[in-house]
Tab-separated table of C-alpha atoms in Angstrom:
chain	number	residue	atom	x	y	z
A	6	MET	CA	0.117	0.082	-0.053
A	7	ILE	CA	1.125	3.524	-0.689
A	8	GLU	CA	0.301	6.004	2.151
A	9	ILE	CA	0.834	9.853	1.510
A	10	GLU	CA	0.288	12.289	4.496
A	11	GLY	CA	0.580	15.955	4.443
A	12	LEU	CA	2.607	15.789	1.149
A	13	LYS	CA	4.456	19.281	0.038
A	14	LYS	CA	6.669	20.315	-2.426
A	15	SER	CA	8.137	23.624	-3.704
A	16	PHE	CA	10.582	24.619	-6.473
A	17	GLY	CA	11.604	27.960	-5.378
A	18	GLU	CA	8.270	30.074	-4.980
A	19	ILE	CA	6.274	27.808	-6.850
A	20	GLN	CA	4.268	25.220	-4.792
A	21	ALA	CA	4.006	21.996	-6.744
A	22	LEU	CA	2.235	20.204	-4.301
A	23	LYS	CA	0.424	21.243	-1.170
A	24	GLU	CA	-1.005	19.056	1.944
A	25	ILE	CA	-1.635	15.865	-0.333
A	26	HIS	CA	-3.461	13.125	1.710
A	27	MET	CA	-4.234	9.860	-0.299
A	28	GLN	CA	-4.056	5.942	-0.145
A	29	ILE	CA	-3.414	3.646	-2.995
A	30	ARG	CA	-4.044	0.130	-2.252
A	31	GLU	CA	-2.362	-2.920	-3.397
A	32	GLY	CA	-3.909	-4.384	-6.640
A	33	GLU	CA	-5.740	-1.789	-7.895
A	34	LEU	CA	-5.160	0.546	-11.122
A	35	PHE	CA	-4.771	4.114	-9.867
A	36	GLY	CA	-5.316	7.177	-12.182
A	37	VAL	CA	-3.965	10.595	-11.515
A	38	VAL	CA	-5.567	13.186	-13.654
A	39	GLY	CA	-5.309	16.997	-13.502
A	40	THR	CA	-4.994	20.149	-15.100
A	41	ASN	CA	-1.841	21.209	-16.747
A	42	GLY	CA	0.663	22.140	-13.837
A	43	ALA	CA	-1.368	20.331	-11.350
A	44	GLY	CA	1.506	18.580	-9.936
A	45	LYS	CA	0.979	14.935	-11.369
A	46	SER	CA	4.765	14.323	-12.715
A	47	THR	CA	6.082	15.930	-9.382
A	48	LEU	CA	3.654	13.385	-7.228
A	49	LEU	CA	5.099	10.144	-9.347
A	50	ARG	CA	8.599	11.277	-8.888
A	51	ILE	CA	8.116	11.571	-5.218
A	52	LEU	CA	6.663	8.400	-5.097
A	53	ALA	CA	9.636	6.640	-7.025
A	54	GLY	CA	12.012	8.070	-4.645
A	55	VAL	CA	13.500	10.386	-7.470
A	56	LEU	CA	12.621	13.652	-5.751
A	57	ARG	CA	12.713	14.161	-1.827
A	58	GLN	CA	9.368	15.814	-0.484
A	59	ASP	CA	9.619	19.109	1.554
A	60	GLN	CA	7.376	18.062	4.240
A	61	GLY	CA	4.870	15.221	4.823
A	62	LYS	CA	5.493	11.307	4.852
A	63	VAL	CA	5.372	8.867	1.718
A	64	ARG	CA	5.417	5.351	2.477
A	65	ILE	CA	4.952	2.019	0.842
A	66	ASP	CA	4.069	-0.935	2.739
A	67	GLY	CA	5.079	1.115	6.101
A	68	GLN	CA	8.574	2.439	4.958
A	69	GLU	CA	9.784	5.712	3.715
A	70	VAL	CA	10.433	5.802	-0.146
A	71	TYR	CA	13.341	8.402	-0.638
A	72	GLU	CA	17.226	6.900	0.171
A	73	ASN	CA	15.311	3.279	0.821
A	74	GLU	CA	17.014	1.192	-1.877
A	75	LYS	CA	15.208	-2.111	-0.955
A	76	ILE	CA	11.741	-0.232	-1.612
A	77	LYS	CA	12.883	1.311	-4.894
A	78	SER	CA	13.783	-1.732	-6.055
A	79	ARG	CA	10.091	-2.874	-5.974
A	80	ILE	CA	9.179	0.242	-8.408
A	81	CYS	CA	9.681	0.939	-11.778
A	82	PHE	CA	9.130	4.589	-12.792
A	83	LEU	CA	8.251	5.495	-16.534
A	84	PRO	CA	8.395	9.173	-16.976
A	85	ASP	CA	6.891	11.066	-19.708
A	86	ASP	CA	10.578	11.395	-21.196
A	87	PHE	CA	11.802	8.161	-20.962
A	88	TRP	CA	15.667	7.686	-20.683
A	89	TYR	CA	17.907	5.548	-22.639
A	90	PRO	CA	21.591	6.102	-23.497
A	91	SER	CA	21.726	7.527	-27.203
A	92	ASN	CA	23.007	4.359	-28.735
A	93	ALA	CA	21.003	1.867	-27.009
A	94	ALA	CA	18.531	-0.695	-28.416
A	95	PRO	CA	15.933	-2.738	-26.782
A	96	ALA	CA	18.751	-5.293	-26.511
A	97	ASP	CA	20.808	-3.232	-24.513
A	98	MET	CA	18.023	-1.668	-22.289
A	99	ALA	CA	17.406	-5.457	-21.775
A	100	VAL	CA	20.598	-6.116	-19.966
A	101	LEU	CA	20.559	-2.558	-18.307
A	102	TYR	CA	17.043	-3.409	-16.741
A	103	ARG	CA	18.379	-6.947	-15.583
A	104	LYS	CA	21.130	-5.589	-13.617
A	105	ILE	CA	18.524	-3.300	-12.059
A	106	TYR	CA	15.524	-5.326	-11.510
A	107	GLU	CA	16.085	-9.121	-10.168
A	108	LYS	CA	12.959	-10.132	-11.763
A	109	PHE	CA	13.189	-8.646	-15.162
A	110	ASP	CA	11.990	-11.026	-17.857
A	111	ARG	CA	14.201	-10.658	-20.891
A	112	ARG	CA	12.558	-13.505	-22.715
A	113	ARG	CA	8.995	-11.842	-22.487
A	114	PHE	CA	10.433	-8.432	-23.433
A	115	GLU	CA	11.957	-9.801	-26.606
A	116	GLU	CA	9.085	-11.637	-27.700
A	117	LEU	CA	6.961	-8.199	-27.030
A	118	CYS	CA	9.318	-6.065	-29.204
A	119	GLY	CA	9.133	-8.733	-31.959
A	120	ARG	CA	5.336	-8.776	-31.798
A	121	PHE	CA	5.012	-4.988	-31.952
A	122	GLY	CA	7.602	-4.807	-34.841
A	123	LEU	CA	10.219	-2.946	-32.398
A	124	ASP	CA	13.615	-3.870	-34.019
A	125	TRP	CA	15.765	-5.836	-31.002
A	126	LYS	CA	19.071	-4.118	-32.413
A	127	ARG	CA	17.891	-1.037	-33.840
A	128	LYS	CA	18.853	2.045	-31.881
A	129	ILE	CA	15.843	3.469	-29.541
A	130	ARG	CA	16.605	7.024	-30.895
A	131	THR	CA	15.497	6.251	-34.252
A	132	PHE	CA	12.188	5.004	-33.318
A	133	SER	CA	9.264	7.143	-33.759
A	134	LYS	CA	7.505	8.629	-30.345
A	135	GLY	CA	5.018	5.960	-30.166
A	136	MET	CA	7.444	3.267	-30.795
A	137	GLN	CA	9.760	4.658	-28.152
A	138	LYS	CA	6.725	4.703	-25.541
A	139	GLN	CA	6.006	1.255	-26.737
A	140	ALA	CA	9.543	0.204	-25.423
A	141	ALA	CA	9.160	1.719	-22.054
A	142	ILE	CA	6.094	0.172	-21.429
A	143	PHE	CA	7.302	-2.959	-22.172
A	144	LEU	CA	10.482	-2.694	-20.112
A	145	GLY	CA	8.231	-1.715	-17.088
A	146	ILE	CA	5.733	-4.477	-17.465
A	147	CYS	CA	8.723	-6.946	-17.865
A	148	ALA	CA	10.585	-5.562	-14.882
A	149	ASN	CA	7.706	-7.547	-12.907
A	150	THR	CA	7.956	-4.816	-10.007
A	151	ASP	CA	5.294	-4.826	-7.337
A	152	TYR	CA	4.732	-1.288	-8.237
A	153	LEU	CA	4.858	0.495	-11.911
A	154	LEU	CA	4.620	4.147	-11.957
A	155	CYS	CA	3.605	5.620	-15.435
A	156	ASP	CA	3.712	9.360	-16.489
A	157	GLU	CA	1.320	9.872	-19.323
A	158	THR	CA	1.492	6.260	-20.660
A	159	PHE	CA	-0.692	6.304	-23.578
A	160	ASP	CA	0.810	9.637	-24.888
A	161	GLY	CA	1.553	9.225	-28.849
A	162	LEU	CA	0.446	5.436	-28.858
A	163	ASP	CA	-2.255	4.150	-32.008
A	164	PRO	CA	-5.419	2.927	-30.643
A	165	LEU	CA	-4.504	-0.661	-31.270
A	166	VAL	CA	-1.496	-0.620	-29.143
A	167	ARG	CA	-3.314	1.674	-26.298
A	168	GLN	CA	-6.166	-1.521	-26.102
A	169	GLU	CA	-3.104	-3.963	-26.005
A	170	VAL	CA	-1.492	-1.926	-23.332
A	171	LYS	CA	-4.658	-1.845	-21.322
A	172	SER	CA	-5.313	-5.557	-21.954
A	173	MET	CA	-1.189	-6.198	-20.524
A	174	LEU	CA	-2.030	-4.361	-17.474
A	175	ALA	CA	-5.281	-6.034	-16.710
A	176	VAL	CA	-3.794	-9.700	-17.017
A	177	GLU	CA	-0.805	-8.411	-14.800
A	178	LEU	CA	-3.316	-7.469	-11.996
A	179	LEU	CA	-4.835	-10.640	-12.340
A	180	ASN	CA	-2.056	-12.784	-12.317
A	181	ARG	CA	0.529	-11.489	-9.519
A	182	GLU	CA	0.746	-8.806	-6.799
A	183	PHE	CA	0.968	-5.638	-8.933
A	184	THR	CA	-0.133	-1.954	-8.477
A	185	PRO	CA	-0.043	0.636	-11.203
A	186	VAL	CA	-0.257	4.295	-10.946
A	187	VAL	CA	-1.148	6.160	-14.252
A	188	ALA	CA	-1.000	9.872	-14.754
A	189	SER	CA	-2.725	10.913	-17.816
A	190	HIS	CA	-4.391	14.055	-19.611
A	191	ASN	CA	-6.571	11.558	-21.670
A	192	LEU	CA	-9.504	10.851	-18.999
A	193	ARG	CA	-11.140	8.733	-21.500
A	194	GLU	CA	-8.161	6.164	-21.591
A	195	LEU	CA	-8.125	5.935	-17.896
A	196	GLU	CA	-11.918	5.489	-17.460
A	197	ASP	CA	-11.893	2.316	-18.936
A	198	ILE	CA	-9.123	0.747	-16.974
A	199	CYS	CA	-8.878	2.515	-13.461
A	200	ASP	CA	-10.232	1.166	-10.271
A	201	HIS	CA	-9.431	4.673	-8.363
A	202	VAL	CA	-9.092	7.989	-9.442
A	203	GLY	CA	-6.799	11.162	-7.869
A	204	LEU	CA	-7.960	14.521	-9.222
A	205	LEU	CA	-4.986	16.833	-9.009
A	206	HIS	CA	-5.831	20.483	-9.183
A	207	ARG	CA	-2.889	23.561	-8.595
A	208	GLY	CA	-1.061	21.132	-6.235
A	209	GLY	CA	-3.860	19.925	-4.114
A	210	MET	CA	-6.098	16.858	-4.198
A	211	LEU	CA	-9.696	17.437	-5.012
A	212	LEU	CA	-10.786	13.967	-4.137
A	213	SER	CA	-9.647	10.638	-4.322
A	214	GLU	CA	-12.355	7.984	-4.782
A	215	ASN	CA	-13.225	4.730	-6.318
A	216	LEU	CA	-14.315	5.490	-9.849
A	217	GLU	CA	-17.444	3.352	-9.813
A	218	GLU	CA	-18.714	4.941	-6.238
A	219	MET	CA	-17.882	8.164	-7.643
A	220	LYS	CA	-20.364	7.645	-10.919
A	221	PHE	CA	-22.756	6.393	-8.475
A	222	HIS	CA	-22.901	9.276	-6.395
A	223	THR	CA	-22.854	11.670	-9.083
A	224	GLN	CA	-25.848	12.073	-11.757
A	225	LYS	CA	-25.954	14.125	-14.902
A	226	VAL	CA	-29.826	14.878	-15.738
A	227	GLN	CA	-31.581	16.833	-18.393
A	228	CYS	CA	-35.248	18.061	-17.751
A	229	VAL	CA	-37.945	20.397	-18.784
A	230	ILE	CA	-39.986	21.693	-15.656
A	231	GLY	CA	-42.336	24.246	-17.306
A	232	ASN	CA	-42.739	26.090	-14.413
A	233	ARG	CA	-40.261	28.787	-13.241
A	234	GLU	CA	-41.040	28.438	-9.401
A	235	ARG	CA	-40.866	24.583	-9.435
A	236	GLU	CA	-37.564	24.702	-11.603
A	237	GLU	CA	-35.957	27.284	-8.720
A	238	GLU	CA	-37.141	24.989	-5.978
A	239	LEU	CA	-35.386	22.110	-7.620
A	240	LEU	CA	-32.088	24.165	-8.188
A	241	ARG	CA	-32.205	24.999	-4.241
A	242	GLU	CA	-32.939	21.525	-3.142
A	243	LEU	CA	-30.236	19.646	-5.331
A	244	THR	CA	-26.546	19.295	-4.240
A	245	LEU	CA	-25.475	21.092	-7.606
A	246	VAL	CA	-21.890	20.591	-8.932
A	247	ARG	CA	-23.111	22.442	-12.294
A	248	TRP	CA	-26.037	23.522	-14.210
A	249	GLU	CA	-26.882	25.262	-17.283
A	250	LYS	CA	-29.902	26.266	-18.975
A	251	ARG	CA	-30.947	25.844	-22.915
A	252	GLY	CA	-33.914	27.288	-23.939
A	253	SER	CA	-36.440	25.298	-21.593
A	254	MET	CA	-34.249	22.654	-21.009
A	255	LEU	CA	-32.008	22.104	-17.917
A	256	LEU	CA	-28.861	20.322	-17.831
A	257	LEU	CA	-28.110	19.232	-14.224
A	258	VAL	CA	-24.952	17.709	-12.553
A	259	ALA	CA	-25.359	16.901	-9.048
A	260	ARG	CA	-24.619	14.873	-6.236
A	261	GLY	CA	-26.717	12.030	-4.974
A	262	THR	CA	-27.775	8.531	-6.004
A	263	ARG	CA	-29.739	8.242	-9.496
A	264	GLN	CA	-32.915	7.271	-7.455
A	265	GLU	CA	-32.405	10.315	-5.290
A	266	ILE	CA	-31.911	12.732	-8.050
A	267	LEU	CA	-34.920	11.250	-10.134
A	268	ASP	CA	-37.124	11.275	-6.912
A	269	ARG	CA	-36.204	15.137	-6.645
A	270	VAL	CA	-36.986	16.070	-10.219
A	271	LYS	CA	-40.242	13.826	-10.373
A	272	SER	CA	-41.619	15.524	-7.497
A	273	LYS	CA	-41.487	18.817	-9.666
A	274	ASN	CA	-43.839	17.356	-11.943
A	275	PRO	CA	-41.382	17.690	-15.078
A	276	VAL	CA	-42.473	17.557	-18.671
A	277	PHE	CA	-39.756	15.657	-19.561
A	278	SER	CA	-36.700	14.073	-17.638
A	279	GLU	CA	-33.728	11.522	-18.103
A	280	VAL	CA	-30.498	10.666	-16.425
A	281	LEU	CA	-27.533	10.699	-19.133
A	282	PRO	CA	-24.193	8.768	-19.019
A	283	LEU	CA	-21.534	10.683	-16.771
A	284	SER	CA	-18.007	10.654	-18.040
A	285	LEU	CA	-14.878	10.967	-16.269
A	286	GLU	CA	-13.890	13.853	-18.010
A	287	GLU	CA	-17.350	15.506	-17.106
A	288	ILE	CA	-16.591	14.575	-13.451
A	289	PHE	CA	-12.978	16.143	-13.747
A	290	ILE	CA	-14.417	19.429	-15.525
A	291	SER	CA	-17.497	19.822	-12.847
A	292	GLU	CA	-15.092	19.501	-9.782
A	293	THR	CA	-12.420	21.812	-11.096
A	294	GLU	CA	-15.080	24.489	-11.859
A	295	VAL	CA	-16.186	24.413	-8.256
A	296	SER	CA	-12.560	24.755	-7.162
A	297	GLY	CA	-12.537	28.017	-9.417
A	298	TYR	CA	-10.673	26.794	-12.434
A	299	ASP	CA	-12.015	28.435	-15.793
A	300	GLY	CA	-10.939	26.811	-18.578
A	301	LYS	CA	-12.625	29.213	-20.806
A	302	ALA	CA	-9.882	31.809	-19.731
A	303	TYR	CA	-7.304	29.587	-21.730
A	304	ARG	CA	-9.084	29.379	-24.709
A	305	ARG	CA	-9.509	33.087	-25.550
């Protein structure tokens, strides 16, 4: 288990992370999402022991991570800017990773490279961005560590490869003790595979919840009430995350179970009402807007 208590990290006057509290349980795929500059990469680097926090505790299975060689040997960190020696080929990286990770599966790595068309002897710097990302992911999976930390894992991968990578992570979760943590801007990709999601915003954690529970307790509804007074009553009675009106149609995102929200809407005798599917992307946008983040300001 990963435990984070009161985590803070600054770079000069820039506060990258502030008062982070969260837990990542063993055997679940944890997704970290956030606005630009939210602190996702900084958080992963601290979890990997690459950076040292200014304040707070970061423990894996009860032990501090930074300068803890035993714990760090159980973690594989794949940064967005995957590093490799300038003349290294996949075969060379296999030798390097075998020296770092005692459980590294060289045979499987070679098989994956062959299956996805990555030349075993070709210099990685000559690969496309997507191919380099594939090589990094295969190295991370074949390292067979207990924890795999991935920064923008799916960036640059084509749709077919993304699906294959998701399948690989799912198989690893089923077959061994394995806890992947994935940071990404691509919320739709995380929605397909994550058990738990943490939303970072301006260095703080907006929420950290089980994805299914998050969707269970937040609903998206569109309705036509047909009466202004009853419409205003509904807006007061619901715990709204966001709402807007398009002509006579109300579009609401509110906290509560599906039945609770529907009962409240139906009590106003609507002309029409229906519950709509709510995506992780919509939850993220709603939560960040509640916290004062205005995406429109960046689109002017």
